[in-house]
mmCIF file of C-alpha atoms and ligand atoms in Angstrom:
data_model
loop_
_atom_site.group_PDB
_atom_site.id
_atom_site.type_symbol
_atom_site.label_atom_id
_atom_site.label_comp_id
_atom_site.label_asym_id
_atom_site.label_seq_id
_atom_site.Cartn_x
_atom_site.Cartn_y
_atom_site.Cartn_z
ATOM 1 C CA MET A 82 67.933 128.217 -14.774
ATOM 2 C CA ALA A 83 67.641 129.573 -11.289
ATOM 3 C CA GLU A 84 64.339 131.488 -10.583
ATOM 4 C CA ASP A 85 64.365 134.928 -9.913
ATOM 5 C CA PHE A 86 61.793 134.497 -7.342
ATOM 6 C CA ASP A 87 61.207 132.304 -4.400
ATOM 7 C CA VAL A 88 57.773 131.710 -2.345
ATOM 8 C CA THR A 89 57.850 129.989 1.024
ATOM 9 C CA PRO A 90 55.344 130.067 3.925
ATOM 10 C CA PHE A 91 58.141 132.295 5.617
ATOM 11 C CA ASP A 92 59.171 134.750 2.882
ATOM 12 C CA VAL A 93 58.487 135.695 -0.392
ATOM 13 C CA GLU A 94 61.219 137.189 -2.538
ATOM 14 C CA GLY A 95 61.711 138.708 -5.940
ATOM 15 C CA GLN A 96 58.768 139.571 -8.676
ATOM 16 C CA VAL A 97 56.546 136.528 -8.421
ATOM 17 C CA ASP A 98 55.768 135.391 -11.853
ATOM 18 C CA TYR A 99 52.230 133.722 -10.809
ATOM 19 C CA ASP A 100 51.862 131.465 -13.644
ATOM 20 C CA ARG A 101 55.219 129.839 -13.134
ATOM 21 C CA LEU A 102 54.432 129.424 -9.593
ATOM 22 C CA ILE A 103 51.418 127.309 -10.699
ATOM 23 C CA ASP A 104 53.807 125.124 -12.514
ATOM 24 C CA LYS A 105 56.050 124.797 -9.684
ATOM 25 C CA PHE A 106 53.927 124.297 -7.081
ATOM 26 C CA GLY A 107 51.466 121.785 -9.220
ATOM 27 C CA THR A 108 48.430 123.625 -8.615
ATOM 28 C CA GLU A 109 45.739 124.434 -11.055
ATOM 29 C CA GLU A 110 44.544 127.884 -12.566
ATOM 30 C CA ILE A 111 40.959 129.034 -11.857
ATOM 31 C CA ASP A 112 39.790 129.082 -15.277
ATOM 32 C CA GLU A 113 36.840 130.903 -16.693
ATOM 33 C CA GLU A 114 34.693 127.681 -16.513
ATOM 34 C CA LEU A 115 35.467 127.093 -12.827
ATOM 35 C CA LYS A 116 34.919 130.896 -12.150
ATOM 36 C CA GLU A 117 31.761 130.544 -13.689
ATOM 37 C CA ARG A 118 30.397 127.850 -12.187
ATOM 38 C CA PHE A 119 31.602 129.066 -8.491
ATOM 39 C CA PHE A 120 29.712 132.374 -9.429
ATOM 40 C CA ASP A 121 26.765 130.593 -10.235
ATOM 41 C CA LEU A 122 26.285 128.459 -7.530
ATOM 42 C CA ALA A 123 27.127 131.458 -5.071
ATOM 43 C CA GLY A 124 24.589 133.362 -6.731
ATOM 44 C CA ASP A 125 26.836 136.484 -7.023
ATOM 45 C CA GLU A 126 30.158 137.372 -8.093
ATOM 46 C CA ASN A 127 33.119 137.895 -6.061
ATOM 47 C CA LEU A 128 35.684 140.665 -6.803
ATOM 48 C CA TYR A 129 38.987 139.276 -5.846
ATOM 49 C CA MET A 130 38.264 136.298 -7.881
ATOM 50 C CA LYS A 131 36.760 138.064 -10.746
ATOM 51 C CA ARG A 132 39.778 140.421 -11.241
ATOM 52 C CA ASP A 133 42.279 137.050 -10.947
ATOM 53 C CA PHE A 134 43.966 138.194 -7.578
ATOM 54 C CA ILE A 135 42.229 134.799 -6.431
ATOM 55 C CA TYR A 136 43.422 132.730 -9.177
ATOM 56 C CA SER A 137 44.809 129.368 -8.241
ATOM 57 C CA HIS A 138 43.333 126.240 -6.615
ATOM 58 C CA ARG A 139 43.461 122.754 -5.503
ATOM 59 C CA GLY A 140 40.242 120.525 -5.724
ATOM 60 C CA LEU A 141 37.956 123.442 -5.729
ATOM 61 C CA ASP A 142 35.903 121.541 -8.581
ATOM 62 C CA LYS A 143 35.534 118.271 -6.259
ATOM 63 C CA ALA A 144 34.390 120.746 -3.433
ATOM 64 C CA LEU A 145 31.559 122.166 -5.656
ATOM 65 C CA ASP A 146 30.596 118.784 -6.917
ATOM 66 C CA GLU A 147 30.274 117.583 -3.383
ATOM 67 C CA TYR A 148 28.331 121.024 -2.568
ATOM 68 C CA GLU A 149 25.794 119.983 -5.531
ATOM 69 C CA GLU A 150 25.336 116.618 -4.061
ATOM 70 C CA GLU A 151 24.621 117.841 -0.868
ATOM 71 C CA ASP A 152 27.692 116.559 1.039
ATOM 72 C CA GLY A 153 28.844 120.148 1.620
ATOM 73 C CA PHE A 154 32.284 121.463 2.578
ATOM 74 C CA PHE A 155 33.753 123.541 5.493
ATOM 75 C CA LEU A 156 36.343 126.660 5.602
ATOM 76 C CA TYR A 157 39.442 126.889 7.430
ATOM 77 C CA THR A 158 42.021 129.845 7.430
ATOM 78 C CA GLY A 159 44.472 131.281 10.002
ATOM 79 C CA ILE A 160 46.692 133.851 11.229
ATOM 80 C CA GLY A 161 50.150 134.366 12.746
ATOM 81 C CA PRO A 162 50.143 136.769 15.560
ATOM 82 C CA SER A 163 53.348 138.407 14.985
ATOM 83 C CA GLY A 164 52.350 141.991 14.630
ATOM 84 C CA LYS A 165 49.554 144.219 13.888
ATOM 85 C CA MET A 166 47.534 143.280 10.480
ATOM 86 C CA HIS A 167 48.080 144.892 7.004
ATOM 87 C CA ILE A 168 45.357 144.821 4.554
ATOM 88 C CA GLY A 169 47.017 142.085 2.653
ATOM 89 C CA HIS A 170 46.366 139.871 5.530
ATOM 90 C CA ILE A 171 42.727 140.836 5.709
ATOM 91 C CA ILE A 172 41.901 139.923 2.164
ATOM 92 C CA SER A 173 41.909 136.159 2.598
ATOM 93 C CA PHE A 174 39.350 136.660 5.357
ATOM 94 C CA TYR A 175 36.905 138.815 3.655
ATOM 95 C CA PHE A 176 36.964 136.297 0.832
ATOM 96 C CA THR A 177 36.487 133.600 3.518
ATOM 97 C CA LYS A 178 33.509 135.210 4.899
ATOM 98 C CA TRP A 179 31.850 136.001 1.522
ATOM 99 C CA ILE A 180 32.060 132.027 0.799
ATOM 100 C CA GLN A 181 30.689 131.476 4.251
ATOM 101 C CA GLU A 182 27.748 133.822 3.395
ATOM 102 C CA LYS A 183 27.012 132.442 0.078
ATOM 103 C CA PHE A 184 27.327 128.882 0.729
ATOM 104 C CA ASP A 185 26.251 129.037 4.640
ATOM 105 C CA VAL A 186 28.894 126.563 5.913
ATOM 106 C CA ASN A 187 30.998 126.759 9.056
ATOM 107 C CA VAL A 188 34.440 128.322 9.290
ATOM 108 C CA TYR A 189 37.247 127.580 11.448
ATOM 109 C CA ILE A 190 40.316 130.205 12.141
ATOM 110 C CA GLN A 191 43.561 129.099 13.480
ATOM 111 C CA VAL A 192 45.543 131.768 15.731
ATOM 112 C CA THR A 193 48.821 130.400 15.674
ATOM 113 C CA ASP A 194 50.392 131.732 19.066
ATOM 114 C CA ASP A 195 52.842 128.699 19.110
ATOM 115 C CA GLU A 196 54.205 128.959 15.464
ATOM 116 C CA LYS A 197 55.128 132.798 15.834
ATOM 117 C CA TYR A 198 57.076 131.827 19.105
ATOM 118 C CA TRP A 199 59.011 129.310 17.331
ATOM 119 C CA ASP A 200 59.520 130.977 14.282
ATOM 120 C CA ARG A 201 60.056 134.805 15.418
ATOM 121 C CA ASP A 202 62.285 136.343 18.116
ATOM 122 C CA ILE A 203 59.128 137.431 20.270
ATOM 123 C CA THR A 204 57.981 137.241 23.467
ATOM 124 C CA ASP A 205 54.848 135.612 25.156
ATOM 125 C CA GLU A 206 53.562 139.073 26.011
ATOM 126 C CA GLU A 207 53.915 140.391 22.511
ATOM 127 C CA ILE A 208 52.168 137.225 20.977
ATOM 128 C CA ASP A 209 49.042 137.800 23.491
ATOM 129 C CA LYS A 210 48.720 141.397 22.722
ATOM 130 C CA TYR A 211 48.817 140.533 18.823
ATOM 131 C CA ALA A 212 46.849 137.328 19.378
ATOM 132 C CA GLU A 213 43.985 139.837 21.099
ATOM 133 C CA ASP A 214 44.181 142.639 18.312
ATOM 134 C CA ASN A 215 44.301 140.274 15.532
ATOM 135 C CA ILE A 216 41.230 138.271 16.626
ATOM 136 C CA ARG A 217 39.129 141.854 16.718
ATOM 137 C CA GLU A 218 40.286 142.274 13.438
ATOM 138 C CA ILE A 219 38.996 139.010 12.308
ATOM 139 C CA ALA A 220 35.908 139.390 14.060
ATOM 140 C CA ALA A 221 35.077 142.683 12.339
ATOM 141 C CA VAL A 222 35.203 140.963 9.069
ATOM 142 C CA GLY A 223 31.503 140.028 9.972
ATOM 143 C CA PHE A 224 31.650 135.912 10.073
ATOM 144 C CA ASP A 225 28.450 134.258 11.298
ATOM 145 C CA PRO A 226 28.773 134.112 15.052
ATOM 146 C CA ASP A 227 26.970 130.595 15.278
ATOM 147 C CA LYS A 228 29.090 129.046 12.295
ATOM 148 C CA THR A 229 32.597 130.439 13.285
ATOM 149 C CA PHE A 230 35.224 129.286 15.727
ATOM 150 C CA ILE A 231 38.091 131.053 16.597
ATOM 151 C CA PHE A 232 40.718 129.470 18.473
ATOM 152 C CA ARG A 233 44.413 130.174 19.850
ATOM 153 C CA ASN A 234 46.443 126.972 19.677
ATOM 154 C CA ARG A 235 47.800 127.019 23.170
ATOM 155 C CA GLU A 236 44.426 127.417 24.349
ATOM 156 C CA TYR A 237 42.459 124.547 22.452
ATOM 157 C CA MET A 238 45.522 122.422 22.161
ATOM 158 C CA GLY A 239 44.113 119.605 24.630
ATOM 159 C CA HIS A 240 41.031 119.159 22.267
ATOM 160 C CA MET A 241 43.182 118.840 19.323
ATOM 161 C CA TYR A 242 46.333 116.928 20.642
ATOM 162 C CA ASP A 243 45.179 113.046 19.740
ATOM 163 C CA GLY A 244 44.894 113.907 16.225
ATOM 164 C CA ILE A 245 47.875 115.931 15.953
ATOM 165 C CA VAL A 246 49.824 112.857 17.461
ATOM 166 C CA LYS A 247 48.464 110.717 14.808
ATOM 167 C CA ILE A 248 49.099 113.300 11.993
ATOM 168 C CA ALA A 249 52.992 113.920 13.134
ATOM 169 C CA GLU A 250 53.522 110.258 12.896
ATOM 170 C CA LYS A 251 53.072 110.361 9.088
ATOM 171 C CA ILE A 252 55.256 113.242 8.211
ATOM 172 C CA ASN A 253 59.110 112.590 8.245
ATOM 173 C CA ASN A 254 62.191 114.688 8.410
ATOM 174 C CA SER A 255 62.755 114.522 4.850
ATOM 175 C CA GLN A 256 59.524 115.769 3.793
ATOM 176 C CA ALA A 257 59.420 118.611 6.601
ATOM 177 C CA GLN A 258 63.067 119.551 4.995
ATOM 178 C CA SER A 259 62.144 119.225 1.252
ATOM 179 C CA VAL A 260 58.860 121.159 1.559
ATOM 180 C CA PHE A 261 59.919 123.869 4.010
ATOM 181 C CA GLY A 262 63.252 124.176 3.785
ATOM 182 C CA PHE A 263 64.174 123.324 7.396
ATOM 183 C CA GLU A 264 67.366 122.832 8.447
ATOM 184 C CA GLY A 265 69.973 121.468 10.940
ATOM 185 C CA SER A 266 69.270 125.041 12.893
ATOM 186 C CA THR A 267 65.711 125.363 12.503
ATOM 187 C CA ASN A 268 64.093 124.553 15.917
ATOM 188 C CA ILE A 269 62.091 121.240 16.734
ATOM 189 C CA GLY A 270 59.062 123.199 17.257
ATOM 190 C CA MET A 271 58.753 124.439 13.745
ATOM 191 C CA ASN A 272 59.727 120.875 12.595
ATOM 192 C CA PHE A 273 56.424 119.701 14.371
ATOM 193 C CA TRP A 274 54.624 122.693 13.544
ATOM 194 C CA PRO A 275 53.092 121.220 9.895
ATOM 195 C CA ALA A 276 51.207 118.485 11.820
ATOM 196 C CA ILE A 277 49.678 121.441 13.877
ATOM 197 C CA GLN A 278 48.645 123.571 11.093
ATOM 198 C CA ASN A 279 47.047 120.540 9.399
ATOM 199 C CA ILE A 280 44.833 119.332 12.381
ATOM 200 C CA PRO A 281 41.899 121.681 11.636
ATOM 201 C CA THR A 282 41.679 120.126 8.160
ATOM 202 C CA PHE A 283 40.033 117.054 9.786
ATOM 203 C CA PHE A 284 37.761 119.024 12.038
ATOM 204 C CA GLU A 285 34.700 117.782 9.957
ATOM 205 C CA ASP A 286 34.048 114.668 7.885
ATOM 206 C CA LYS A 287 33.563 117.198 5.014
ATOM 207 C CA ARG A 288 36.091 118.287 2.353
ATOM 208 C CA CYS A 289 37.894 121.257 3.896
ATOM 209 C CA VAL A 290 38.273 124.303 1.786
ATOM 210 C CA ILE A 291 41.173 126.545 2.739
ATOM 211 C CA PRO A 292 41.301 130.392 1.062
ATOM 212 C CA ALA A 293 44.498 131.704 1.874
ATOM 213 C CA ALA A 294 47.979 133.206 0.005
ATOM 214 C CA ILE A 295 49.532 130.772 -2.309
ATOM 215 C CA ASP A 296 52.573 130.807 0.369
ATOM 216 C CA GLN A 297 50.754 128.646 2.538
ATOM 217 C CA ASP A 298 50.364 125.826 -0.148
ATOM 218 C CA PRO A 299 53.074 123.686 1.034
ATOM 219 C CA TYR A 300 51.028 122.499 4.208
ATOM 220 C CA TRP A 301 48.345 121.467 2.144
ATOM 221 C CA ARG A 302 50.438 119.443 0.020
ATOM 222 C CA ILE A 303 51.257 117.313 2.803
ATOM 223 C CA GLN A 304 47.728 117.078 3.927
ATOM 224 C CA ARG A 305 46.677 115.922 0.716
ATOM 225 C CA ASP A 306 49.281 112.850 0.980
ATOM 226 C CA ILE A 307 48.326 111.883 4.267
ATOM 227 C CA ALA A 308 44.413 112.653 4.520
ATOM 228 C CA GLU A 309 43.281 109.545 2.784
ATOM 229 C CA LYS A 310 45.479 107.283 5.457
ATOM 230 C CA PHE A 311 42.944 108.606 7.639
ATOM 231 C CA GLY A 312 39.837 108.091 5.878
ATOM 232 C CA HIS A 313 39.184 111.656 5.323
ATOM 233 C CA LYS A 314 39.036 113.727 2.188
ATOM 234 C CA LYS A 315 42.223 115.683 0.662
ATOM 235 C CA THR A 316 41.775 119.217 1.488
ATOM 236 C CA ALA A 317 41.006 121.989 -1.262
ATOM 237 C CA ALA A 318 42.776 125.169 -1.403
ATOM 238 C CA ILE A 319 41.758 128.538 -3.059
ATOM 239 C CA HIS A 320 45.052 130.392 -3.428
ATOM 240 C CA SER A 321 45.420 134.417 -4.093
ATOM 241 C CA LYS A 322 48.276 136.592 -5.060
ATOM 242 C CA PHE A 323 50.316 138.423 -2.613
ATOM 243 C CA ILE A 324 49.680 142.296 -2.143
ATOM 244 C CA PRO A 325 52.695 143.730 -2.689
ATOM 245 C CA ALA A 326 54.534 146.509 -0.428
ATOM 246 C CA LEU A 327 53.381 150.088 -1.616
ATOM 247 C CA THR A 328 56.933 150.326 -2.686
ATOM 248 C CA GLY A 329 56.706 147.914 -5.869
ATOM 249 C CA PRO A 330 56.133 144.861 -7.187
ATOM 250 C CA GLU A 331 59.069 142.845 -5.697
ATOM 251 C CA GLY A 332 58.222 140.658 -2.413
ATOM 252 C CA LYS A 333 55.117 140.857 -0.320
ATOM 253 C CA MET A 334 53.738 143.390 2.284
ATOM 254 C CA SER A 335 54.690 142.739 5.443
ATOM 255 C CA SER A 336 53.946 144.070 8.848
ATOM 256 C CA SER A 337 57.617 144.411 9.996
ATOM 257 C CA LYS A 338 57.943 147.358 7.638
ATOM 258 C CA PRO A 339 54.904 149.044 8.694
ATOM 259 C CA LYS A 340 56.006 152.285 6.373
ATOM 260 C CA THR A 341 55.451 150.588 3.353
ATOM 261 C CA ALA A 342 52.310 148.861 4.244
ATOM 262 C CA ILE A 343 48.911 150.205 4.782
ATOM 263 C CA MET A 344 48.053 148.811 8.257
ATOM 264 C CA LEU A 345 44.352 148.102 9.523
ATOM 265 C CA ASP A 346 44.535 150.715 11.976
ATOM 266 C CA ASP A 347 45.707 153.557 9.998
ATOM 267 C CA SER A 348 44.455 156.941 10.027
ATOM 268 C CA PRO A 349 43.072 158.493 6.915
ATOM 269 C CA GLU A 350 46.018 161.137 7.176
ATOM 270 C CA GLU A 351 48.573 158.202 7.428
ATOM 271 C CA VAL A 352 47.021 156.317 4.554
ATOM 272 C CA GLU A 353 47.261 159.554 2.561
ATOM 273 C CA GLU A 354 50.799 160.052 3.583
ATOM 274 C CA LYS A 355 51.810 156.425 2.561
ATOM 275 C CA VAL A 356 50.405 156.656 -0.542
ATOM 276 C CA LYS A 357 51.596 159.934 -1.780
ATOM 277 C CA LYS A 358 55.037 159.135 -0.408
ATOM 278 C CA HIS A 359 55.657 155.380 -1.225
ATOM 279 C CA ALA A 360 52.978 153.969 -3.778
ATOM 280 C CA TYR A 361 55.129 152.869 -6.473
ATOM 281 C CA SER A 362 54.184 154.540 -9.968
ATOM 282 C CA GLY A 363 54.158 152.945 -13.090
ATOM 283 C CA GLY A 364 53.714 156.504 -14.799
ATOM 284 C CA GLY A 365 56.433 158.174 -16.586
ATOM 285 C CA ASP A 366 59.318 160.098 -14.949
ATOM 286 C CA THR A 367 58.476 163.307 -16.492
ATOM 287 C CA LEU A 368 55.429 164.685 -17.839
ATOM 288 C CA GLU A 369 56.331 164.587 -21.332
ATOM 289 C CA GLU A 370 57.473 161.202 -21.031
ATOM 290 C CA HIS A 371 53.975 160.204 -19.295
ATOM 291 C CA ARG A 372 52.171 161.942 -22.012
ATOM 292 C CA GLU A 373 53.836 160.217 -24.771
ATOM 293 C CA GLU A 374 54.218 156.600 -23.118
ATOM 294 C CA GLY A 375 51.428 156.465 -20.474
ATOM 295 C CA ALA A 376 51.722 154.493 -17.594
ATOM 296 C CA ASP A 377 52.751 150.618 -16.993
ATOM 297 C CA LEU A 378 49.868 149.246 -15.147
ATOM 298 C CA ALA A 379 51.249 145.980 -14.436
ATOM 299 C CA VAL A 380 53.590 147.579 -11.787
ATOM 300 C CA ASP A 381 51.421 150.667 -10.857
ATOM 301 C CA THR A 382 50.926 150.015 -7.190
ATOM 302 C CA SER A 383 47.576 152.320 -7.015
ATOM 303 C CA PHE A 384 46.137 150.714 -9.971
ATOM 304 C CA GLN A 385 46.705 147.038 -9.197
ATOM 305 C CA TRP A 386 45.501 147.991 -5.596
ATOM 306 C CA LEU A 387 42.174 149.528 -7.089
ATOM 307 C CA ARG A 388 41.809 146.809 -9.755
ATOM 308 C CA ASN A 389 42.466 143.528 -7.394
ATOM 309 C CA LEU A 390 40.745 145.009 -4.166
ATOM 310 C CA LEU A 391 38.516 147.837 -3.992
ATOM 311 C CA MET A 392 36.879 148.933 -6.984
ATOM 312 C CA GLU A 393 33.866 146.682 -7.724
ATOM 313 C CA ASP A 394 32.627 149.197 -10.828
ATOM 314 C CA ASP A 395 33.748 147.572 -13.987
ATOM 315 C CA GLU A 396 33.224 150.174 -16.221
ATOM 316 C CA ARG A 397 35.003 152.666 -13.907
ATOM 317 C CA ILE A 398 37.964 150.534 -13.812
ATOM 318 C CA ARG A 399 38.229 150.041 -17.233
ATOM 319 C CA GLU A 400 37.971 153.791 -17.659
ATOM 320 C CA ILE A 401 40.907 154.433 -15.574
ATOM 321 C CA ALA A 402 42.763 151.884 -17.106
ATOM 322 C CA GLU A 403 42.536 153.182 -20.346
ATOM 323 C CA LYS A 404 43.220 156.886 -19.492
ATOM 324 C CA TYR A 405 46.233 156.009 -17.274
ATOM 325 C CA SER A 406 47.993 153.628 -19.642
ATOM 326 C CA SER A 407 47.447 156.015 -22.463
ATOM 327 C CA GLY A 408 48.954 158.945 -20.400
ATOM 328 C CA GLU A 409 45.728 161.214 -20.003
ATOM 329 C CA MET A 410 45.413 160.696 -16.423
ATOM 330 C CA MET A 411 48.478 161.385 -14.073
ATOM 331 C CA THR A 412 49.898 159.320 -11.257
ATOM 332 C CA GLY A 413 48.782 161.922 -8.756
ATOM 333 C CA GLU A 414 45.227 161.552 -9.861
ATOM 334 C CA ILE A 415 45.180 157.865 -9.664
ATOM 335 C CA LYS A 416 46.879 157.897 -5.941
ATOM 336 C CA GLU A 417 43.845 160.364 -5.185
ATOM 337 C CA ILE A 418 41.416 157.547 -5.997
ATOM 338 C CA LEU A 419 43.214 155.029 -4.015
ATOM 339 C CA VAL A 420 43.462 157.425 -0.743
ATOM 340 C CA GLU A 421 39.658 157.606 -1.025
ATOM 341 C CA GLU A 422 38.773 154.202 -1.520
ATOM 342 C CA LEU A 423 41.262 152.861 0.826
ATOM 343 C CA ASN A 424 39.934 155.262 3.331
ATOM 344 C CA GLU A 425 36.555 154.198 2.895
ATOM 345 C CA PHE A 426 37.412 150.673 3.285
ATOM 346 C CA LEU A 427 39.360 151.020 6.648
ATOM 347 C CA GLN A 428 37.003 153.422 7.966
ATOM 348 C CA GLU A 429 34.128 150.692 7.899
ATOM 349 C CA HIS A 430 36.596 147.900 9.027
ATOM 350 C CA GLN A 431 37.498 150.151 11.885
ATOM 351 C CA GLU A 432 34.160 151.104 13.130
ATOM 352 C CA ARG A 433 33.196 147.088 13.369
ATOM 353 C CA LYS A 434 36.115 146.189 15.065
ATOM 354 C CA GLU A 435 35.422 149.067 17.604
ATOM 355 C CA ASN A 436 32.205 147.130 18.459
ATOM 356 C CA ALA A 437 33.825 143.740 18.025
ATOM 357 C CA ASP A 438 33.740 142.473 21.772
ATOM 358 C CA GLU A 439 30.372 140.667 22.058
ATOM 359 C CA LEU A 440 31.450 138.866 18.292
ATOM 360 C CA VAL A 441 34.936 137.757 19.559
ATOM 361 C CA GLN A 442 33.470 135.985 22.780
ATOM 362 C CA GLN A 443 30.826 134.314 20.402
ATOM 363 C CA MET A 444 33.241 133.163 18.038
ATOM 364 C CA MET A 445 35.661 131.995 20.549
ATOM 365 C CA TYR A 446 33.271 130.642 23.415
ATOM 366 C CA ASP A 447 29.521 131.278 23.226
ATOM 367 C CA GLY A 448 28.328 130.878 19.750
ATOM 368 C CA GLU A 449 26.714 127.456 18.689
ATOM 369 C CA LEU A 450 29.602 126.150 16.836
ATOM 370 C CA ALA A 451 32.359 127.239 19.563
ATOM 371 C CA GLN A 452 30.443 125.823 22.243
ATOM 372 C CA GLU A 453 30.352 122.598 20.259
ATOM 373 C CA MET A 454 33.889 122.570 19.612
ATOM 374 C CA TRP A 455 34.814 122.977 23.143
ATOM 375 C CA ASP A 456 32.956 119.914 24.047
ATOM 376 C CA ARG A 457 34.794 117.706 21.301
ATOM 377 C CA ASN A 458 38.001 115.910 21.072
ATOM 378 C CA ILE A 459 39.755 115.601 17.876
ATOM 379 C CA ASP A 460 41.232 112.252 17.114
ATOM 380 C CA LEU A 461 42.118 110.192 13.967
ATOM 381 C CA GLU A 462 42.109 106.992 13.004
ATOM 382 C CA LEU A 463 44.552 104.988 10.651
ATOM 383 C CA GLN A 464 42.470 102.825 8.031
ATOM 384 C CA ARG A 465 44.599 99.494 8.055
HETATM 385 P P1 LIG B 169 50.237 134.948 8.293
HETATM 386 O O1 LIG B 169 50.252 135.439 9.515
HETATM 387 O O2 LIG B 169 51.676 135.056 7.867
HETATM 388 O O3 LIG B 169 49.201 135.535 7.180
HETATM 389 C C1 LIG B 169 47.990 135.204 7.530
HETATM 390 C C2 LIG B 169 46.933 135.209 5.929
HETATM 391 O O4 LIG B 169 47.490 136.378 4.923
HETATM 392 C C3 LIG B 169 48.072 135.882 4.069
HETATM 393 N N1 LIG B 169 48.886 136.919 3.511
HETATM 394 C C4 LIG B 169 48.887 137.713 2.411
HETATM 395 N N2 LIG B 169 48.090 137.795 1.431
HETATM 396 C C5 LIG B 169 48.070 138.701 0.515
HETATM 397 N N3 LIG B 169 49.074 139.611 0.427
HETATM 398 C C6 LIG B 169 49.765 139.584 1.441
HETATM 399 N N4 LIG B 169 51.073 140.444 1.253
HETATM 400 C C7 LIG B 169 49.789 138.707 2.719
HETATM 401 N N5 LIG B 169 50.680 138.345 3.662
HETATM 402 C C8 LIG B 169 49.922 137.279 4.366
HETATM 403 C C9 LIG B 169 48.489 134.327 4.259
HETATM 404 O O5 LIG B 169 48.649 133.773 3.172
HETATM 405 C C10 LIG B 169 47.463 133.708 5.138
HETATM 406 O O6 LIG B 169 46.435 133.251 4.575
HETATM 407 N N6 LIG B 169 50.610 129.951 9.199
HETATM 408 C C11 LIG B 169 50.153 130.944 9.059
HETATM 409 C C12 LIG B 169 48.858 130.771 9.696
HETATM 410 C C13 LIG B 169 47.707 129.750 9.662
HETATM 411 C C14 LIG B 169 47.023 129.617 8.374
HETATM 412 C C15 LIG B 169 46.159 128.398 8.404
HETATM 413 C C16 LIG B 169 46.946 130.523 7.096
HETATM 414 C C17 LIG B 169 47.497 128.672 10.152
HETATM 415 N N7 LIG B 169 46.520 128.041 9.491
HETATM 416 C C18 LIG B 169 45.354 128.215 7.304
HETATM 417 C C19 LIG B 169 46.173 130.046 6.233
HETATM 418 C C20 LIG B 169 45.497 128.917 6.371
HETATM 419 C C21 LIG B 169 50.462 132.013 8.992
HETATM 420 O O7 LIG B 169 51.654 132.520 9.720
HETATM 421 O O8 LIG B 169 49.912 133.406 8.517
#
């Protein structure tokens, strides 16, 4: 049977069936037992994982074993600077920061000012502008400035290139074509790209753990094929679902459609207008129908965002679910709540971004980890 959805690192089409995606990609569900163990070790619960927005993994159990055995792990994630960031982009970073805080580990953040040049119709000037902006957004998340290294590939490349050369030799065209769908017309930069996205998984001898949406998983499949050839551990990954566009459950939120995305620099008025105008409602078409049938929570953008991303209070979200699905609460009311919660989140984030200069400088150049990284040459050795 042909799938009615498709997920690649470059695009998401259709309404994703997340359980089927686990089978298709060959990943594992984060079940209640693993969740409990993770929260126990963290000494706290995480909202996104508690609500199953972060729902799938590879090798997280192994990373936790090693953490308990004191071998530890490190974190890696990234951003492609091809536009301003929306709320979907920043969730992985907030989750990564949460893990850093709870487990006291290093974080590496790759800014792909090479990938986006190859993959998009975009100039160097635009990439520079977006890279600077995106880095400020990421610094605003609140990572530990002495344990976090943010690097732009074109700037840091000389320190990674020996290792990338070794990885590139181990990936052939058939793999790149079958894993990423590259074709004859794909430029050769993109063919080389998987080697570059994989090098940070080798930055330390410990196991790498990568929080990202599940679209990035194909890269980690390649890493897991080759890591042991270099005497390194297979990377672990923790996968989130996608935040859909405001307009409904198909596809994913995208900066190229800013009207249906909540951008991190949106003003309270813009948020209100977008939510009221575009947030897809699972409520009935008429008042009568709504009172009778209630809302379909599974497709209702406002409910899903509140539940998955914003509302910590279990009791309150349970109450909203009950009232909205029974038709007692109206779409207008839940949109009001979403606007309020979103604006609170964005306001705090924007304030931190305003004051991020010093943090950017530390995470890129002056902090302890950054200084260490600028002194290093990352190379790999085949275990013959
Ligand atoms: P990019 O810039 O497309 O996306 C950055 C991060 O945001 C996630 N993401 C989303 N998450 C939830 N809902 C959405 N609608 C949504 N859209 C994007 C992505 O999964 C990603 O985690 N090639 C990468 C950059 C990269 C990277 C990495 C990402 C380099 N190394 C390591 C993750 C981990 C890219 O273009 O991401």
